[in-house]
Amino acid sequence: MQGQSDTCLAQLQSYLDEFAQLQIDRRINDWVQTDVANLVDDIGIVRYEIDEVSHESILFLEKSIIHIRPDNKQISHYPKNLLHCFIEDKRDNPEKDHVFRAELFSITPAEEQLCWIRQSKDINEISELQITAASWLKWLNS
């Protein structure tokens, strides 16, 4: 049991360290480092992703996701059974927005939906996006 707790703490610390490296307002960083850290302490973070542009992040737990929106200091929790993954490969018919897109989304009311998107216009980034989408699918099916 101690090993699992150590892993949880290591994942949380890794997330906080990575978030602290973002170029973001000190008050928002403080909110994540204190309030968010206290809320998610020892809940079993499996992995996480941080959007370096929006500064939003998702924390993958064993049976759910926590979506953190620092711009409005909002934290949302989504059970795994309400989440879906959609993958779109447009290499044969490229669009202006993307050649590859992966989306993790929830089936909840519009104001409360999770819509976590990774996409690229660069064909050279597809492999990395496929790895990300594969990790989502593996988590959803575990």
CSV table of N, CA and C in Angstrom, one decimal:
chain,number,residue,atom,x,y,z
A,1,MET,N,0.8,-1.2,0.0
A,1,MET,CA,0.0,0.0,0.0
A,1,MET,C,0.9,1.3,0.0
A,2,GLN,N,2.0,1.2,0.7
A,2,GLN,CA,2.9,2.4,0.8
A,2,GLN,C,3.4,2.7,-0.6
A,3,GLY,N,3.7,1.7,-1.4
A,3,GLY,CA,4.3,1.9,-2.7
A,3,GLY,C,3.3,2.6,-3.6
A,4,GLN,N,2.0,2.3,-3.5
A,4,GLN,CA,1.0,3.0,-4.3
A,4,GLN,C,0.9,4.4,-3.8
A,5,SER,N,1.0,4.7,-2.5
A,5,SER,CA,0.9,6.0,-2.0
A,5,SER,C,2.1,6.9,-2.5
A,6,ASP,N,3.3,6.2,-2.5
A,6,ASP,CA,4.5,6.9,-3.0
A,6,ASP,C,4.3,7.3,-4.4
A,7,THR,N,3.8,6.4,-5.2
A,7,THR,CA,3.6,6.6,-6.7
A,7,THR,C,2.6,7.8,-6.8
A,8,CYS,N,1.5,7.8,-6.1
A,8,CYS,CA,0.5,8.9,-6.1
A,8,CYS,C,1.2,10.3,-5.8
A,9,LEU,N,2.0,10.3,-4.8
A,9,LEU,CA,2.7,11.5,-4.4
A,9,LEU,C,3.7,11.9,-5.5
A,10,ALA,N,4.4,11.0,-6.1
A,10,ALA,CA,5.4,11.3,-7.1
A,10,ALA,C,4.7,11.9,-8.4
A,11,GLN,N,3.5,11.3,-8.7
A,11,GLN,CA,2.8,11.8,-9.9
A,11,GLN,C,2.2,13.2,-9.6
A,12,LEU,N,1.7,13.4,-8.4
A,12,LEU,CA,1.3,14.8,-8.0
A,12,LEU,C,2.4,15.8,-8.0
A,13,GLN,N,3.5,15.4,-7.5
A,13,GLN,CA,4.7,16.3,-7.5
A,13,GLN,C,5.2,16.6,-8.9
A,14,SER,N,5.2,15.6,-9.7
A,14,SER,CA,5.6,15.8,-11.1
A,14,SER,C,4.6,16.8,-11.8
A,15,TYR,N,3.3,16.6,-11.6
A,15,TYR,CA,2.3,17.5,-12.2
A,15,TYR,C,2.6,19.0,-11.7
A,16,LEU,N,2.7,19.1,-10.3
A,16,LEU,CA,2.9,20.5,-9.8
A,16,LEU,C,4.2,21.1,-10.3
A,17,ASP,N,5.3,20.3,-10.4
A,17,ASP,CA,6.5,20.8,-10.9
A,17,ASP,C,6.4,21.3,-12.4
A,18,GLU,N,5.7,20.5,-13.2
A,18,GLU,CA,5.6,20.8,-14.6
A,18,GLU,C,4.7,22.1,-14.7
A,19,PHE,N,3.6,22.1,-13.9
A,19,PHE,CA,2.8,23.3,-14.0
A,19,PHE,C,3.5,24.6,-13.6
A,20,ALA,N,4.4,24.4,-12.6
A,20,ALA,CA,5.1,25.6,-12.1
A,20,ALA,C,6.1,26.2,-13.1
A,21,GLN,N,6.4,25.4,-14.1
A,21,GLN,CA,7.3,25.8,-15.2
A,21,GLN,C,6.6,26.6,-16.3
A,22,LEU,N,5.3,26.6,-16.2
A,22,LEU,CA,4.5,27.4,-17.2
A,22,LEU,C,4.7,28.9,-17.0
A,23,GLN,N,4.6,29.7,-18.1
A,23,GLN,CA,4.6,31.1,-17.9
A,23,GLN,C,3.2,31.5,-17.6
A,24,ILE,N,2.9,31.7,-16.4
A,24,ILE,CA,1.5,31.9,-15.9
A,24,ILE,C,1.5,32.9,-14.7
A,25,ASP,N,0.4,33.5,-14.6
A,25,ASP,CA,0.2,34.5,-13.5
A,25,ASP,C,0.5,33.8,-12.1
A,26,ARG,N,1.3,34.5,-11.3
A,26,ARG,CA,1.6,33.9,-10.0
A,26,ARG,C,0.4,33.5,-9.2
A,27,ARG,N,-0.7,34.3,-9.2
A,27,ARG,CA,-1.9,33.9,-8.4
A,27,ARG,C,-2.5,32.6,-8.9
A,28,ILE,N,-2.5,32.4,-10.2
A,28,ILE,CA,-3.0,31.1,-10.7
A,28,ILE,C,-2.1,30.0,-10.3
A,29,ASN,N,-0.8,30.2,-10.5
A,29,ASN,CA,0.1,29.1,-10.1
A,29,ASN,C,0.0,28.8,-8.6
A,30,ASP,N,-0.1,29.8,-7.8
A,30,ASP,CA,-0.3,29.6,-6.3
A,30,ASP,C,-1.6,28.8,-6.1
A,31,TRP,N,-2.7,29.1,-6.8
A,31,TRP,CA,-4.0,28.4,-6.6
A,31,TRP,C,-3.8,26.9,-6.9
A,32,VAL,N,-3.1,26.6,-8.0
A,32,VAL,CA,-2.8,25.2,-8.4
A,32,VAL,C,-1.9,24.5,-7.3
A,33,GLN,N,-0.9,25.2,-6.9
A,33,GLN,CA,0.1,24.7,-6.0
A,33,GLN,C,-0.4,24.4,-4.6
A,34,THR,N,-1.5,25.2,-4.2
A,34,THR,CA,-2.0,25.0,-2.9
A,34,THR,C,-3.4,24.4,-2.9
A,35,ASP,N,-4.4,25.1,-3.5
A,35,ASP,CA,-5.7,24.6,-3.5
A,35,ASP,C,-5.9,23.3,-4.2
A,36,VAL,N,-5.5,23.3,-5.5
A,36,VAL,CA,-5.6,22.1,-6.3
A,36,VAL,C,-4.8,20.9,-5.6
A,37,ALA,N,-3.6,21.2,-5.2
A,37,ALA,CA,-2.8,20.2,-4.6
A,37,ALA,C,-3.4,19.6,-3.4
A,38,ASN,N,-4.1,20.4,-2.6
A,38,ASN,CA,-4.8,19.9,-1.4
A,38,ASN,C,-6.0,19.0,-1.8
A,39,LEU,N,-6.7,19.4,-2.8
A,39,LEU,CA,-7.9,18.6,-3.2
A,39,LEU,C,-7.5,17.3,-3.8
A,40,VAL,N,-6.4,17.2,-4.5
A,40,VAL,CA,-6.1,16.0,-5.2
A,40,VAL,C,-5.0,15.1,-4.5
A,41,ASP,N,-4.6,15.6,-3.3
A,41,ASP,CA,-3.5,14.9,-2.6
A,41,ASP,C,-4.0,13.5,-2.3
A,42,ASP,N,-3.2,12.5,-2.6
A,42,ASP,CA,-3.4,11.1,-2.3
A,42,ASP,C,-4.6,10.5,-2.9
A,43,ILE,N,-5.0,10.9,-4.1
A,43,ILE,CA,-6.2,10.3,-4.7
A,43,ILE,C,-5.8,9.3,-5.8
A,44,GLY,N,-4.6,9.2,-6.1
A,44,GLY,CA,-4.2,8.2,-7.0
A,44,GLY,C,-4.1,8.7,-8.5
A,45,ILE,N,-3.3,9.7,-8.8
A,45,ILE,CA,-3.1,10.1,-10.1
A,45,ILE,C,-2.4,9.1,-10.9
A,46,VAL,N,-3.0,8.6,-12.0
A,46,VAL,CA,-2.4,7.6,-12.9
A,46,VAL,C,-1.4,8.3,-13.8
A,47,ARG,N,-1.9,9.4,-14.4
A,47,ARG,CA,-1.1,10.2,-15.3
A,47,ARG,C,-1.8,11.6,-15.5
A,48,TYR,N,-1.2,12.5,-16.2
A,48,TYR,CA,-1.8,13.8,-16.4
A,48,TYR,C,-1.3,14.4,-17.7
A,49,GLU,N,-2.0,15.4,-18.1
A,49,GLU,CA,-1.7,16.2,-19.3
A,49,GLU,C,-1.9,17.6,-19.0
A,50,ILE,N,-1.0,18.5,-19.5
A,50,ILE,CA,-1.2,19.9,-19.3
A,50,ILE,C,-1.2,20.6,-20.7
A,51,ASP,N,-2.1,21.4,-21.0
A,51,ASP,CA,-2.1,22.2,-22.3
A,51,ASP,C,-1.3,23.4,-22.0
A,52,GLU,N,-0.2,23.5,-22.7
A,52,GLU,CA,0.7,24.7,-22.5
A,52,GLU,C,0.2,26.0,-23.0
A,53,VAL,N,-0.8,26.0,-23.8
A,53,VAL,CA,-1.4,27.2,-24.3
A,53,VAL,C,-2.5,27.7,-23.4
A,54,SER,N,-3.5,26.9,-23.1
A,54,SER,CA,-4.6,27.3,-22.2
A,54,SER,C,-4.3,27.1,-20.8
A,55,HIS,N,-3.3,26.3,-20.4
A,55,HIS,CA,-2.9,26.0,-19.1
A,55,HIS,C,-3.9,25.1,-18.4
A,56,GLU,N,-4.9,24.6,-19.1
A,56,GLU,CA,-5.8,23.6,-18.6
A,56,GLU,C,-5.0,22.3,-18.4
A,57,SER,N,-5.5,21.4,-17.6
A,57,SER,CA,-4.9,20.1,-17.4
A,57,SER,C,-6.0,19.1,-17.1
A,58,ILE,N,-5.6,17.9,-17.3
A,58,ILE,CA,-6.5,16.7,-16.9
A,58,ILE,C,-5.6,15.8,-16.1
A,59,LEU,N,-6.2,15.3,-15.1
A,59,LEU,CA,-5.6,14.3,-14.2
A,59,LEU,C,-6.4,13.0,-14.4
A,60,PHE,N,-5.7,12.0,-14.8
A,60,PHE,CA,-6.3,10.6,-15.0
A,60,PHE,C,-6.2,9.9,-13.7
A,61,LEU,N,-7.3,9.6,-13.1
A,61,LEU,CA,-7.4,8.7,-11.9
A,61,LEU,C,-7.8,7.3,-12.3
A,62,GLU,N,-7.9,6.4,-11.4
A,62,GLU,CA,-8.2,5.0,-11.8
A,62,GLU,C,-9.5,4.9,-12.5
A,63,LYS,N,-10.5,5.6,-12.0
A,63,LYS,CA,-11.9,5.5,-12.5
A,63,LYS,C,-12.5,6.8,-13.0
A,64,SER,N,-11.7,7.8,-13.1
A,64,SER,CA,-12.3,9.1,-13.5
A,64,SER,C,-11.2,10.1,-13.9
A,65,ILE,N,-11.6,11.2,-14.4
A,65,ILE,CA,-10.7,12.3,-14.8
A,65,ILE,C,-11.1,13.6,-14.0
A,66,ILE,N,-10.1,14.3,-13.7
A,66,ILE,CA,-10.3,15.7,-13.1
A,66,ILE,C,-9.8,16.7,-14.1
A,67,HIS,N,-10.6,17.6,-14.5
A,67,HIS,CA,-10.3,18.6,-15.5
A,67,HIS,C,-10.1,19.9,-14.7
A,68,ILE,N,-8.9,20.6,-14.8
A,68,ILE,CA,-8.6,21.8,-14.1
A,68,ILE,C,-8.5,22.9,-15.1
A,69,ARG,N,-9.3,24.0,-14.8
A,69,ARG,CA,-9.3,25.2,-15.7
A,69,ARG,C,-8.8,26.4,-14.8
A,70,PRO,N,-7.5,26.6,-14.9
A,70,PRO,CA,-7.0,27.7,-14.0
A,70,PRO,C,-7.5,29.1,-14.3
A,71,ASP,N,-7.9,29.3,-15.6
A,71,ASP,CA,-8.3,30.7,-15.9
A,71,ASP,C,-9.5,31.2,-15.1
A,72,ASN,N,-10.4,30.2,-14.8
A,72,ASN,CA,-11.6,30.6,-14.0
A,72,ASN,C,-11.6,29.8,-12.6
A,73,LYS,N,-10.5,29.2,-12.3
A,73,LYS,CA,-10.4,28.4,-11.1
A,73,LYS,C,-11.5,27.4,-10.9
A,74,GLN,N,-11.7,26.6,-11.9
A,74,GLN,CA,-12.7,25.6,-11.9
A,74,GLN,C,-12.1,24.2,-12.0
A,75,ILE,N,-12.7,23.3,-11.2
A,75,ILE,CA,-12.2,21.9,-11.2
A,75,ILE,C,-13.5,21.0,-11.5
A,76,SER,N,-13.4,20.2,-12.5
A,76,SER,CA,-14.6,19.3,-12.8
A,76,SER,C,-14.1,17.9,-12.7
A,77,HIS,N,-15.0,17.0,-12.3
A,77,HIS,CA,-14.7,15.6,-12.1
A,77,HIS,C,-15.7,14.8,-13.0
A,78,TYR,N,-15.1,13.9,-13.8
A,78,TYR,CA,-15.9,13.1,-14.8
A,78,TYR,C,-15.6,11.6,-14.6
A,79,PRO,N,-16.6,10.8,-14.2
A,79,PRO,CA,-16.5,9.4,-14.1
A,79,PRO,C,-16.1,8.8,-15.5
A,80,LYS,N,-15.3,7.7,-15.4
A,80,LYS,CA,-14.8,7.1,-16.7
A,80,LYS,C,-15.9,6.6,-17.6
A,81,ASN,N,-17.0,6.2,-17.0
A,81,ASN,CA,-18.1,5.7,-17.8
A,81,ASN,C,-18.9,6.7,-18.6
A,82,LEU,N,-18.6,8.0,-18.4
A,82,LEU,CA,-19.2,9.1,-19.1
A,82,LEU,C,-18.2,9.7,-20.2
A,83,LEU,N,-17.1,9.0,-20.4
A,83,LEU,CA,-16.1,9.6,-21.3
A,83,LEU,C,-16.0,8.7,-22.6
A,84,HIS,N,-15.6,9.4,-23.6
A,84,HIS,CA,-15.5,8.8,-24.9
A,84,HIS,C,-14.2,9.3,-25.6
A,85,CYS,N,-13.7,8.6,-26.6
A,85,CYS,CA,-12.6,9.0,-27.3
A,85,CYS,C,-12.9,9.0,-28.8
A,86,PHE,N,-12.6,10.0,-29.6
A,86,PHE,CA,-12.8,10.1,-31.0
A,86,PHE,C,-11.5,10.4,-31.7
A,87,ILE,N,-11.2,9.7,-32.7
A,87,ILE,CA,-9.9,9.9,-33.4
A,87,ILE,C,-10.2,10.1,-34.9
A,88,GLU,N,-9.6,11.2,-35.5
A,88,GLU,CA,-9.9,11.5,-36.9
A,88,GLU,C,-8.6,11.7,-37.6
A,89,ASP,N,-8.4,10.9,-38.6
A,89,ASP,CA,-7.2,10.9,-39.4
A,89,ASP,C,-7.5,11.5,-40.8
A,90,LYS,N,-7.0,12.7,-41.1
A,90,LYS,CA,-7.4,13.4,-42.3
A,90,LYS,C,-6.2,13.5,-43.3
A,91,ARG,N,-5.2,12.6,-43.1
A,91,ARG,CA,-4.0,12.7,-44.0
A,91,ARG,C,-4.4,12.6,-45.5
A,92,ASP,N,-5.4,11.8,-45.8
A,92,ASP,CA,-5.8,11.6,-47.2
A,92,ASP,C,-6.6,12.8,-47.7
A,93,ASN,N,-7.2,13.5,-46.8
A,93,ASN,CA,-8.1,14.6,-47.1
A,93,ASN,C,-7.9,15.8,-46.1
A,94,PRO,N,-6.7,16.4,-46.1
A,94,PRO,CA,-6.4,17.4,-45.1
A,94,PRO,C,-7.4,18.6,-45.0
A,95,GLU,N,-7.6,19.0,-43.8
A,95,GLU,CA,-8.4,20.2,-43.6
A,95,GLU,C,-7.5,21.3,-43.2
A,96,LYS,N,-8.0,22.5,-43.1
A,96,LYS,CA,-7.2,23.7,-42.7
A,96,LYS,C,-6.8,23.6,-41.3
A,97,ASP,N,-7.7,23.0,-40.4
A,97,ASP,CA,-7.4,23.0,-39.0
A,97,ASP,C,-6.5,21.9,-38.6
A,98,HIS,N,-6.6,20.7,-39.2
A,98,HIS,CA,-5.8,19.6,-38.8
A,98,HIS,C,-5.7,18.5,-39.8
A,99,VAL,N,-4.6,17.7,-39.7
A,99,VAL,CA,-4.5,16.4,-40.4
A,99,VAL,C,-4.8,15.2,-39.5
A,100,PHE,N,-4.7,15.5,-38.2
A,100,PHE,CA,-5.0,14.4,-37.3
A,100,PHE,C,-5.5,15.1,-36.0
A,101,ARG,N,-6.6,14.4,-35.4
A,101,ARG,CA,-7.2,15.0,-34.2
A,101,ARG,C,-7.6,13.8,-33.3
A,102,ALA,N,-7.4,14.0,-32.0
A,102,ALA,CA,-7.9,13.1,-31.0
A,102,ALA,C,-8.6,13.9,-30.0
A,103,GLU,N,-9.8,13.4,-29.6
A,103,GLU,CA,-10.6,14.1,-28.7
A,103,GLU,C,-11.1,13.2,-27.6
A,104,LEU,N,-11.0,13.6,-26.4
A,104,LEU,CA,-11.5,12.9,-25.2
A,104,LEU,C,-12.7,13.8,-24.7
A,105,PHE,N,-13.9,13.3,-24.7
A,105,PHE,CA,-15.0,14.1,-24.3
A,105,PHE,C,-16.0,13.4,-23.4
A,106,SER,N,-16.9,14.1,-22.8
A,106,SER,CA,-17.9,13.6,-21.9
A,106,SER,C,-19.2,13.7,-22.5
A,107,ILE,N,-20.2,12.9,-22.0
A,107,ILE,CA,-21.6,13.0,-22.4
A,107,ILE,C,-22.3,13.6,-21.2
A,108,THR,N,-22.2,14.9,-21.0
A,108,THR,CA,-22.8,15.6,-19.9
A,108,THR,C,-23.4,16.9,-20.4
A,109,PRO,N,-24.1,17.6,-19.6
A,109,PRO,CA,-24.7,18.8,-20.1
A,109,PRO,C,-23.7,19.8,-20.7
A,110,ALA,N,-24.1,20.6,-21.7
A,110,ALA,CA,-23.1,21.4,-22.4
A,110,ALA,C,-22.3,22.3,-21.6
A,111,GLU,N,-22.8,22.8,-20.5
A,111,GLU,CA,-22.0,23.7,-19.7
A,111,GLU,C,-21.0,23.0,-18.8
A,112,GLU,N,-21.1,21.7,-18.8
A,112,GLU,CA,-20.3,20.9,-17.9
A,112,GLU,C,-19.4,19.9,-18.7
A,113,GLN,N,-19.4,20.0,-20.0
A,113,GLN,CA,-18.7,19.0,-20.8
A,113,GLN,C,-17.2,19.1,-20.7
A,114,LEU,N,-16.6,17.9,-20.8
A,114,LEU,CA,-15.1,17.8,-21.0
A,114,LEU,C,-14.9,17.7,-22.5
A,115,CYS,N,-14.0,18.5,-23.0
A,115,CYS,CA,-13.7,18.4,-24.4
A,115,CYS,C,-12.1,18.7,-24.5
A,116,TRP,N,-11.4,17.6,-24.4
A,116,TRP,CA,-9.9,17.7,-24.4
A,116,TRP,C,-9.4,17.2,-25.7
A,117,ILE,N,-8.9,18.2,-26.5
A,117,ILE,CA,-8.5,17.9,-27.9
A,117,ILE,C,-7.0,18.0,-28.1
A,118,ARG,N,-6.5,17.1,-28.8
A,118,ARG,CA,-5.1,17.2,-29.3
A,118,ARG,C,-5.1,17.0,-30.8
A,119,GLN,N,-4.6,18.0,-31.5
A,119,GLN,CA,-4.6,18.0,-33.0
A,119,GLN,C,-3.4,18.6,-33.5
A,120,SER,N,-3.1,18.3,-34.8
A,120,SER,CA,-2.0,18.9,-35.4
A,120,SER,C,-2.2,19.1,-36.9
A,121,LYS,N,-1.6,20.2,-37.5
A,121,LYS,CA,-1.6,20.4,-38.9
A,121,LYS,C,-0.3,19.8,-39.5
A,122,ASP,N,0.6,19.4,-38.7
A,122,ASP,CA,1.9,18.8,-39.1
A,122,ASP,C,1.9,17.3,-39.1
A,123,ILE,N,2.1,16.7,-40.3
A,123,ILE,CA,2.0,15.3,-40.4
A,123,ILE,C,3.1,14.6,-39.6
A,124,ASN,N,4.2,15.3,-39.3
A,124,ASN,CA,5.3,14.7,-38.5
A,124,ASN,C,4.9,14.6,-37.0
A,125,GLU,N,3.8,15.2,-36.5
A,125,GLU,CA,3.4,15.1,-35.1
A,125,GLU,C,2.4,14.0,-34.9
A,126,ILE,N,1.9,13.3,-36.0
A,126,ILE,CA,0.9,12.3,-35.9
A,126,ILE,C,1.3,11.2,-35.0
A,127,SER,N,2.5,10.7,-35.1
A,127,SER,CA,2.9,9.6,-34.2
A,127,SER,C,2.8,9.9,-32.8
A,128,GLU,N,3.2,11.1,-32.4
A,128,GLU,CA,3.1,11.5,-31.0
A,128,GLU,C,1.6,11.6,-30.5
A,129,LEU,N,0.7,12.1,-31.4
A,129,LEU,CA,-0.7,12.2,-31.1
A,129,LEU,C,-1.3,10.8,-31.0
A,130,GLN,N,-0.8,9.9,-31.9
A,130,GLN,CA,-1.3,8.5,-31.8
A,130,GLN,C,-1.0,7.8,-30.5
A,131,ILE,N,0.2,8.1,-30.0
A,131,ILE,CA,0.7,7.6,-28.7
A,131,ILE,C,-0.2,8.1,-27.6
A,132,THR,N,-0.5,9.4,-27.7
A,132,THR,CA,-1.4,10.0,-26.7
A,132,THR,C,-2.8,9.4,-26.7
A,133,ALA,N,-3.4,9.3,-27.9
A,133,ALA,CA,-4.7,8.7,-28.1
A,133,ALA,C,-4.7,7.3,-27.6
A,134,ALA,N,-3.7,6.5,-27.9
A,134,ALA,CA,-3.6,5.1,-27.4
A,134,ALA,C,-3.5,5.0,-25.9
A,135,SER,N,-2.9,6.0,-25.3
A,135,SER,CA,-2.9,6.0,-23.8
A,135,SER,C,-4.3,6.3,-23.2
A,136,TRP,N,-5.0,7.1,-23.9
A,136,TRP,CA,-6.4,7.4,-23.5
A,136,TRP,C,-7.2,6.1,-23.6
A,137,LEU,N,-7.1,5.5,-24.8
A,137,LEU,CA,-7.9,4.3,-25.0
A,137,LEU,C,-7.5,3.2,-24.0
A,138,LYS,N,-6.3,3.0,-23.7
A,138,LYS,CA,-5.8,2.0,-22.7
A,138,LYS,C,-6.4,2.3,-21.4
A,139,TRP,N,-6.4,3.6,-21.0
A,139,TRP,CA,-6.9,4.0,-19.7
A,139,TRP,C,-8.5,3.8,-19.7
A,140,LEU,N,-9.2,4.2,-20.8
A,140,LEU,CA,-10.6,4.0,-20.8
A,140,LEU,C,-11.0,2.5,-20.7
A,141,ASN,N,-10.2,1.6,-21.2
A,141,ASN,CA,-10.5,0.2,-21.2
A,141,ASN,C,-9.9,-0.6,-20.1
A,142,SER,N,-9.3,0.1,-19.2
A,142,SER,CA,-8.7,-0.6,-18.0
A,142,SER,C,-9.7,-0.7,-16.9
